[in-house]
PDB file of C-alpha atoms in Angstrom:
ATOM      1  CA  GLY A   1       0.000   0.000   0.000  1.00 38.00           C
ATOM      2  CA  GLU A   2       1.061   3.621  -0.412  1.00 38.00           C
ATOM      3  CA  ASN A   3       1.676   4.186   3.314  1.00 38.00           C
ATOM      4  CA  VAL A   4       3.885   1.165   3.834  1.00 41.00           C
ATOM      5  CA  GLY A   5       7.131   3.003   3.205  1.00 45.00           C
ATOM      6  CA  LEU A   6       6.674   6.007   5.483  1.00 50.00           C
ATOM      7  CA  HIS A   7       8.960   4.787   8.262  1.00 64.00           C
ATOM      8  CA  LEU A   8      11.156   2.351   6.421  1.00 82.00           C
ATOM      9  CA  PRO A   9      14.932   2.290   5.996  1.00 91.00           C
ATOM     10  CA  THR A  10      15.831   3.243   2.451  1.00 93.00           C
ATOM     11  CA  LEU A  11      18.537   1.966   0.138  1.00 95.00           C
ATOM     12  CA  SER A  12      19.363   4.238  -2.794  1.00 96.00           C
ATOM     13  CA  VAL A  13      21.313   2.807  -5.717  1.00 97.00           C
ATOM     14  CA  GLN A  14      22.226   3.895  -9.210  1.00 97.00           C
ATOM     15  CA  GLU A  15      20.745   2.058 -12.152  1.00 97.00           C
ATOM     16  CA  GLY A  16      23.061  -0.746 -13.202  1.00 97.00           C
ATOM     17  CA  ASP A  17      24.663  -1.175  -9.784  1.00 97.00           C
ATOM     18  CA  ASN A  18      24.088  -4.209  -7.578  1.00 97.00           C
ATOM     19  CA  SER A  19      21.787  -3.910  -4.562  1.00 97.00           C
ATOM     20  CA  ILE A  20      21.994  -5.778  -1.280  1.00 97.00           C
ATOM     21  CA  ILE A  21      19.039  -5.772   1.086  1.00 97.00           C
ATOM     22  CA  ASN A  22      19.482  -7.304   4.519  1.00 95.00           C
ATOM     23  CA  CYS A  23      17.214  -8.968   7.033  1.00 94.00           C
ATOM     24  CA  ALA A  24      17.918 -10.299  10.519  1.00 93.00           C
ATOM     25  CA  TYR A  25      15.812 -12.916  12.264  1.00 91.00           C
ATOM     26  CA  SER A  26      15.806 -14.100  15.860  1.00 87.00           C
ATOM     27  CA  ASN A  27      14.129 -17.517  15.915  1.00 87.00           C
ATOM     28  CA  SER A  28      16.629 -20.380  15.854  1.00 86.00           C
ATOM     29  CA  ALA A  29      13.800 -22.672  14.748  1.00 86.00           C
ATOM     30  CA  SER A  30      13.171 -20.657  11.568  1.00 89.00           C
ATOM     31  CA  ASP A  31      13.820 -22.948   8.664  1.00 89.00           C
ATOM     32  CA  TYR A  32      12.148 -21.364   5.639  1.00 92.00           C
ATOM     33  CA  PHE A  33      12.657 -17.858   4.325  1.00 94.00           C
ATOM     34  CA  ILE A  34      11.052 -15.808   1.592  1.00 95.00           C
ATOM     35  CA  TRP A  35      11.695 -12.449  -0.041  1.00 97.00           C
ATOM     36  CA  TYR A  36       8.787 -10.378  -1.282  1.00 97.00           C
ATOM     37  CA  LYS A  37       8.648  -7.206  -3.373  1.00 97.00           C
ATOM     38  CA  GLN A  38       5.826  -4.716  -2.887  1.00 96.00           C
ATOM     39  CA  GLU A  39       5.131  -1.893  -5.310  1.00 95.00           C
ATOM     40  CA  SER A  40       2.949   1.041  -4.392  1.00 92.00           C
ATOM     41  CA  GLY A  41      -0.727   0.150  -4.346  1.00 91.00           C
ATOM     42  CA  LYS A  42      -0.110  -3.569  -4.849  1.00 94.00           C
ATOM     43  CA  GLY A  43       0.194  -6.682  -2.773  1.00 95.00           C
ATOM     44  CA  PRO A  44       3.509  -8.356  -1.908  1.00 96.00           C
ATOM     45  CA  GLN A  45       4.914 -10.358  -4.798  1.00 96.00           C
ATOM     46  CA  PHE A  46       6.966 -13.521  -4.228  1.00 96.00           C
ATOM     47  CA  ILE A  47      10.568 -13.182  -5.444  1.00 97.00           C
ATOM     48  CA  ILE A  48      12.577 -16.132  -4.126  1.00 97.00           C
ATOM     49  CA  ASP A  49      12.685 -18.531  -1.198  1.00 95.00           C
ATOM     50  CA  ILE A  50      15.309 -20.624   0.562  1.00 95.00           C
ATOM     51  CA  ARG A  51      15.242 -23.470   3.050  1.00 93.00           C
ATOM     52  CA  SER A  52      17.613 -23.753   5.974  1.00 92.00           C
ATOM     53  CA  ASN A  53      19.504 -26.682   4.473  1.00 93.00           C
ATOM     54  CA  MET A  54      20.887 -24.254   1.873  1.00 95.00           C
ATOM     55  CA  ASP A  55      23.024 -21.139   2.234  1.00 96.00           C
ATOM     56  CA  LYS A  56      22.568 -19.710  -1.249  1.00 97.00           C
ATOM     57  CA  ARG A  57      19.973 -19.788  -3.945  1.00 97.00           C
ATOM     58  CA  GLN A  58      19.902 -17.961  -7.259  1.00 97.00           C
ATOM     59  CA  GLY A  59      17.088 -16.778  -9.451  1.00 95.00           C
ATOM     60  CA  GLN A  60      16.914 -14.443 -12.380  1.00 93.00           C
ATOM     61  CA  ARG A  61      19.094 -11.444 -11.381  1.00 96.00           C
ATOM     62  CA  VAL A  62      18.479 -12.229  -7.695  1.00 98.00           C
ATOM     63  CA  THR A  63      20.428 -14.226  -5.144  1.00 98.00           C
ATOM     64  CA  VAL A  64      19.427 -14.995  -1.588  1.00 98.00           C
ATOM     65  CA  LEU A  65      22.113 -15.741   0.995  1.00 97.00           C
ATOM     66  CA  LEU A  66      21.375 -17.341   4.348  1.00 96.00           C
ATOM     67  CA  ASN A  67      23.788 -17.254   7.283  1.00 95.00           C
ATOM     68  CA  LYS A  68      22.271 -19.355  10.026  1.00 93.00           C
ATOM     69  CA  THR A  69      25.167 -18.757  12.395  1.00 93.00           C
ATOM     70  CA  VAL A  70      24.344 -15.067  12.737  1.00 94.00           C
ATOM     71  CA  LYS A  71      20.676 -15.402  11.743  1.00 93.00           C
ATOM     72  CA  HIS A  72      21.019 -13.154   8.713  1.00 94.00           C
ATOM     73  CA  LEU A  73      19.377 -13.202   5.310  1.00 95.00           C
ATOM     74  CA  SER A  74      20.222 -11.033   2.332  1.00 96.00           C
ATOM     75  CA  LEU A  75      18.788 -10.397  -1.108  1.00 97.00           C
ATOM     76  CA  GLN A  76      21.176  -9.388  -3.846  1.00 98.00           C
ATOM     77  CA  ILE A  77      19.815  -7.821  -7.018  1.00 98.00           C
ATOM     78  CA  ALA A  78      22.212  -7.657  -9.940  1.00 97.00           C
ATOM     79  CA  ALA A  79      22.215  -4.759 -12.398  1.00 97.00           C
ATOM     80  CA  THR A  80      19.439  -2.932 -10.578  1.00 97.00           C
ATOM     81  CA  GLN A  81      16.784  -1.403 -12.814  1.00 97.00           C
ATOM     82  CA  PRO A  82      14.210   1.370 -12.249  1.00 96.00           C
ATOM     83  CA  GLY A  83      11.515  -1.314 -12.161  1.00 96.00           C
ATOM     84  CA  ASP A  84      13.175  -2.775  -9.076  1.00 97.00           C
ATOM     85  CA  SER A  85      12.159   0.286  -7.052  1.00 97.00           C
ATOM     86  CA  ALA A  86       9.805  -1.030  -4.362  1.00 97.00           C
ATOM     87  CA  VAL A  87       9.638  -2.117  -0.735  1.00 95.00           C
ATOM     88  CA  TYR A  88      11.266  -5.482  -0.040  1.00 96.00           C
ATOM     89  CA  PHE A  89      10.209  -7.760   2.838  1.00 93.00           C
ATOM     90  CA  CYS A  90      11.711 -10.877   4.245  1.00 95.00           C
ATOM     91  CA  ALA A  91       9.477 -13.485   5.861  1.00 93.00           C
ATOM     92  CA  GLU A  92      10.222 -16.644   7.832  1.00 92.00           C
ATOM     93  CA  SER A  93       8.454 -19.683   9.152  1.00 88.00           C
ATOM     94  CA  SER A  94       9.573 -22.294  11.643  1.00 82.00           C
ATOM     95  CA  LEU A  95       9.734 -26.069  11.903  1.00 73.00           C
ATOM     96  CA  TYR A  96       6.936 -25.940  14.462  1.00 74.00           C
ATOM     97  CA  ASN A  97       4.596 -23.653  12.554  1.00 75.00           C
ATOM     98  CA  THR A  98       5.068 -24.266   8.876  1.00 73.00           C
ATOM     99  CA  ASP A  99       1.807 -22.661   7.798  1.00 77.00           C
ATOM    100  CA  LYS A 100       2.425 -19.195   9.255  1.00 84.00           C
ATOM    101  CA  LEU A 101       4.861 -16.555   8.101  1.00 89.00           C
ATOM    102  CA  ILE A 102       6.413 -13.802  10.213  1.00 89.00           C
ATOM    103  CA  PHE A 103       7.208 -10.685   8.209  1.00 91.00           C
ATOM    104  CA  GLY A 104       9.896  -8.068   8.609  1.00 89.00           C
ATOM    105  CA  THR A 105       8.995  -4.404   8.308  1.00 86.00           C
ATOM    106  CA  GLY A 106      10.779  -3.962   5.000  1.00 92.00           C
ATOM    107  CA  THR A 107      13.368  -1.843   3.187  1.00 95.00           C
ATOM    108  CA  ARG A 108      12.585   0.675   0.470  1.00 95.00           C
ATOM    109  CA  LEU A 109      14.815   0.405  -2.604  1.00 97.00           C
ATOM    110  CA  GLN A 110      15.124   3.546  -4.713  1.00 96.00           C
ATOM    111  CA  VAL A 111      16.863   3.302  -8.065  1.00 97.00           C
ATOM    112  CA  PHE A 112      18.291   6.464  -9.636  1.00 94.00           C
ATOM    113  CA  PRO A 113      19.060   6.805 -13.350  1.00 90.00           C
TER     114      PRO A 113
ATOM    115  CA  ASP B   1      -0.300 -13.260 -10.809  1.00 54.00           C
ATOM    116  CA  ALA B   2      -1.944 -15.848  -8.599  1.00 66.00           C
ATOM    117  CA  GLY B   3      -5.712 -15.931  -9.111  1.00 93.00           C
ATOM    118  CA  ILE B   4      -6.707 -13.869  -6.094  1.00 97.00           C
ATOM    119  CA  THR B   5      -9.373 -11.174  -6.162  1.00 97.00           C
ATOM    120  CA  GLN B   6     -10.130  -8.926  -3.228  1.00 98.00           C
ATOM    121  CA  SER B   7     -13.298  -6.854  -3.036  1.00 97.00           C
ATOM    122  CA  PRO B   8     -13.946  -4.073  -2.546  1.00 97.00           C
ATOM    123  CA  ARG B   9     -10.582  -2.462  -3.361  1.00 97.00           C
ATOM    124  CA  HIS B  10     -11.473   0.681  -1.436  1.00 97.00           C
ATOM    125  CA  LYS B  11     -14.059   1.377   1.228  1.00 97.00           C
ATOM    126  CA  VAL B  12     -14.878   4.292   3.494  1.00 97.00           C
ATOM    127  CA  THR B  13     -17.338   3.754   6.307  1.00 96.00           C
ATOM    128  CA  GLU B  14     -18.301   5.069   9.719  1.00 96.00           C
ATOM    129  CA  THR B  15     -17.410   3.866  13.186  1.00 97.00           C
ATOM    130  CA  GLY B  16     -19.819   1.251  14.474  1.00 97.00           C
ATOM    131  CA  THR B  17     -20.921  -0.098  11.110  1.00 96.00           C
ATOM    132  CA  PRO B  18     -20.343  -3.710  10.050  1.00 96.00           C
ATOM    133  CA  VAL B  19     -17.913  -4.299   7.179  1.00 97.00           C
ATOM    134  CA  THR B  20     -17.221  -7.466   5.189  1.00 98.00           C
ATOM    135  CA  LEU B  21     -14.239  -7.927   2.923  1.00 98.00           C
ATOM    136  CA  ARG B  22     -14.111 -10.747   0.418  1.00 98.00           C
ATOM    137  CA  CYS B  23     -11.221 -12.786  -0.915  1.00 98.00           C
ATOM    138  CA  HIS B  24     -11.813 -15.059  -3.886  1.00 98.00           C
ATOM    139  CA  GLN B  25      -9.230 -17.496  -5.296  1.00 98.00           C
ATOM    140  CA  THR B  26      -9.216 -19.635  -8.416  1.00 97.00           C
ATOM    141  CA  GLU B  27      -6.171 -21.772  -7.457  1.00 95.00           C
ATOM    142  CA  ASN B  28      -8.007 -24.331  -5.302  1.00 94.00           C
ATOM    143  CA  HIS B  29      -5.453 -23.732  -2.532  1.00 94.00           C
ATOM    144  CA  ARG B  30      -6.198 -25.125   0.889  1.00 93.00           C
ATOM    145  CA  TYR B  31      -4.863 -22.253   2.980  1.00 93.00           C
ATOM    146  CA  MET B  32      -6.155 -18.679   2.993  1.00 95.00           C
ATOM    147  CA  TYR B  33      -5.012 -15.796   5.183  1.00 96.00           C
ATOM    148  CA  TRP B  34      -6.068 -12.287   6.125  1.00 98.00           C
ATOM    149  CA  TYR B  35      -3.418  -9.718   7.061  1.00 97.00           C
ATOM    150  CA  ARG B  36      -3.428  -6.054   7.841  1.00 97.00           C
ATOM    151  CA  GLN B  37      -0.613  -3.694   6.914  1.00 95.00           C
ATOM    152  CA  ASP B  38       0.092  -0.492   8.811  1.00 93.00           C
ATOM    153  CA  PRO B  39       3.032   1.957   8.758  1.00 85.00           C
ATOM    154  CA  GLY B  40       5.837   0.828  11.052  1.00 80.00           C
ATOM    155  CA  HIS B  41       4.602  -2.772  11.182  1.00 83.00           C
ATOM    156  CA  GLY B  42       5.200  -5.787   9.058  1.00 82.00           C
ATOM    157  CA  LEU B  43       2.196  -7.643   7.741  1.00 92.00           C
ATOM    158  CA  ARG B  44       0.251  -8.930  10.741  1.00 95.00           C
ATOM    159  CA  LEU B  45      -1.911 -12.022  10.601  1.00 95.00           C
ATOM    160  CA  ILE B  46      -5.560 -11.551  11.584  1.00 97.00           C
ATOM    161  CA  HIS B  47      -7.075 -14.989  10.879  1.00 97.00           C
ATOM    162  CA  TYR B  48      -6.380 -17.867   8.592  1.00 95.00           C
ATOM    163  CA  SER B  49      -8.152 -20.918   7.234  1.00 95.00           C
ATOM    164  CA  TYR B  50      -6.776 -24.384   6.577  1.00 92.00           C
ATOM    165  CA  GLY B  51      -9.889 -25.730   4.907  1.00 93.00           C
ATOM    166  CA  VAL B  52     -13.626 -25.225   4.470  1.00 95.00           C
ATOM    167  CA  LYS B  53     -15.104 -24.272   7.838  1.00 95.00           C
ATOM    168  CA  ASP B  54     -11.649 -24.605   9.467  1.00 95.00           C
ATOM    169  CA  THR B  55     -10.245 -21.316  10.750  1.00 96.00           C
ATOM    170  CA  ASP B  56      -7.883 -20.112  13.443  1.00 94.00           C
ATOM    171  CA  LYS B  57      -6.812 -16.831  15.007  1.00 95.00           C
ATOM    172  CA  GLY B  58      -3.711 -14.862  14.197  1.00 93.00           C
ATOM    173  CA  GLU B  59      -1.857 -12.314  16.292  1.00 91.00           C
ATOM    174  CA  VAL B  60      -4.342  -9.424  15.858  1.00 96.00           C
ATOM    175  CA  SER B  61      -7.720 -11.181  15.732  1.00 96.00           C
ATOM    176  CA  ASP B  62      -9.669  -9.042  18.243  1.00 96.00           C
ATOM    177  CA  GLY B  63     -12.580  -7.260  16.569  1.00 96.00           C
ATOM    178  CA  TYR B  64     -12.502  -9.507  13.486  1.00 98.00           C
ATOM    179  CA  SER B  65     -14.296 -12.687  12.465  1.00 97.00           C
ATOM    180  CA  VAL B  66     -13.939 -14.865   9.386  1.00 98.00           C
ATOM    181  CA  SER B  67     -15.882 -17.483   7.499  1.00 98.00           C
ATOM    182  CA  ARG B  68     -15.021 -19.979   4.820  1.00 98.00           C
ATOM    183  CA  SER B  69     -18.002 -21.870   3.417  1.00 97.00           C
ATOM    184  CA  LYS B  70     -16.325 -22.682   0.089  1.00 97.00           C
ATOM    185  CA  THR B  71     -12.738 -23.411  -0.879  1.00 96.00           C
ATOM    186  CA  GLU B  72     -12.576 -20.341  -3.097  1.00 97.00           C
ATOM    187  CA  ASP B  73     -13.977 -17.695  -0.729  1.00 98.00           C
ATOM    188  CA  PHE B  74     -12.688 -16.340   2.568  1.00 98.00           C
ATOM    189  CA  LEU B  75     -14.614 -13.503   4.208  1.00 98.00           C
ATOM    190  CA  LEU B  76     -13.319 -11.083   6.828  1.00 98.00           C
ATOM    191  CA  THR B  77     -15.923  -9.258   8.930  1.00 98.00           C
ATOM    192  CA  LEU B  78     -15.551  -6.297  11.218  1.00 97.00           C
ATOM    193  CA  GLU B  79     -18.694  -6.573  13.333  1.00 93.00           C
ATOM    194  CA  SER B  80     -18.524  -2.966  14.552  1.00 96.00           C
ATOM    195  CA  ALA B  81     -15.759  -1.036  12.859  1.00 96.00           C
ATOM    196  CA  THR B  82     -13.460   1.233  14.880  1.00 97.00           C
ATOM    197  CA  SER B  83     -10.983   3.864  13.707  1.00 96.00           C
ATOM    198  CA  SER B  84      -8.085   1.623  14.804  1.00 96.00           C
ATOM    199  CA  GLN B  85      -9.150  -0.798  12.088  1.00 97.00           C
ATOM    200  CA  THR B  86      -8.335   1.712   9.365  1.00 97.00           C
ATOM    201  CA  SER B  87      -5.707  -0.154   7.394  1.00 97.00           C
ATOM    202  CA  VAL B  88      -4.847  -1.945   4.192  1.00 97.00           C
ATOM    203  CA  TYR B  89      -6.049  -5.540   4.272  1.00 98.00           C
ATOM    204  CA  PHE B  90      -4.402  -8.288   2.262  1.00 98.00           C
ATOM    205  CA  CYS B  91      -5.580 -11.769   1.517  1.00 98.00           C
ATOM    206  CA  ALA B  92      -3.041 -14.510   0.791  1.00 96.00           C
ATOM    207  CA  ILE B  93      -3.272 -18.126  -0.328  1.00 95.00           C
ATOM    208  CA  SER B  94      -0.994 -21.119  -0.075  1.00 92.00           C
ATOM    209  CA  PRO B  95      -1.249 -24.791  -1.014  1.00 86.00           C
ATOM    210  CA  GLY B  96      -0.041 -25.666   2.496  1.00 74.00           C
ATOM    211  CA  GLN B  97       0.098 -29.460   2.771  1.00 61.00           C
ATOM    212  CA  GLY B  98       2.519 -29.325   5.676  1.00 56.00           C
ATOM    213  CA  ALA B  99       5.548 -28.352   3.633  1.00 61.00           C
ATOM    214  CA  ASN B 100       6.854 -24.809   3.623  1.00 74.00           C
ATOM    215  CA  GLN B 101       5.266 -22.979   0.724  1.00 83.00           C
ATOM    216  CA  PRO B 102       5.235 -19.316  -0.247  1.00 90.00           C
ATOM    217  CA  GLN B 103       2.043 -17.386   0.244  1.00 92.00           C
ATOM    218  CA  HIS B 104       0.709 -15.403  -2.700  1.00 95.00           C
ATOM    219  CA  PHE B 105      -1.115 -12.149  -2.140  1.00 96.00           C
ATOM    220  CA  GLY B 106      -4.005 -10.208  -3.553  1.00 97.00           C
ATOM    221  CA  ASP B 107      -3.727  -6.474  -4.239  1.00 96.00           C
ATOM    222  CA  GLY B 108      -5.401  -5.404  -1.021  1.00 97.00           C
ATOM    223  CA  THR B 109      -8.420  -3.506   0.248  1.00 97.00           C
ATOM    224  CA  ARG B 110      -7.878   0.000   1.577  1.00 97.00           C
ATOM    225  CA  LEU B 111     -10.354   0.503   4.413  1.00 98.00           C
ATOM    226  CA  SER B 112     -10.956   3.849   6.105  1.00 97.00           C
ATOM    227  CA  ILE B 113     -13.117   4.076   9.232  1.00 97.00           C
ATOM    228  CA  LEU B 114     -14.225   7.638   9.980  1.00 95.00           C
TER     229      LEU B 114
END
């Protein structure tokens, strides 16, 4: 929604550069992680997911890295484009509650020409 | 996009009136969810359903009720709307089946309670 980004941390990058968006989690039992992209006025859109038995997964122009030791997740976007401008959320679920997701508050990515 | 339709997309109403939001899916997914999204908060789960007539509460369920009489429809009702329920409401669906699966979202309903 339009008001989602009012209090969010913002990452500003130049078109063509790589972007790295970070997310920390606290639950040691978290074993499934998702990144979502949300454009103004739209619902969150699934980008990529990763399970805890992996530490890296690649998609088209995106890579998710998982560091379970420090409970840290990152989303890397290669050759960032203006269309990548949006709010990005991480979400997690645990071994004991596989049907519910816990969402982070998000990071706004702004891409400058 | 996943086949999820939320209606209405926008609604303005007065405090104390009942409000029902509808989520319709064409994916035949077992799980359906209602979230609210407010500035400074991540998406917060209101209620969810794991099958027809099977529902459970989320973290912010007070003041809300839900019903699921068919696989494709999940209704969220505010029995007596309050200004604190002004928000953007999102429906999500997931195949579930016990394995971790991503949820897919509709485009939201913007609800204003005056």
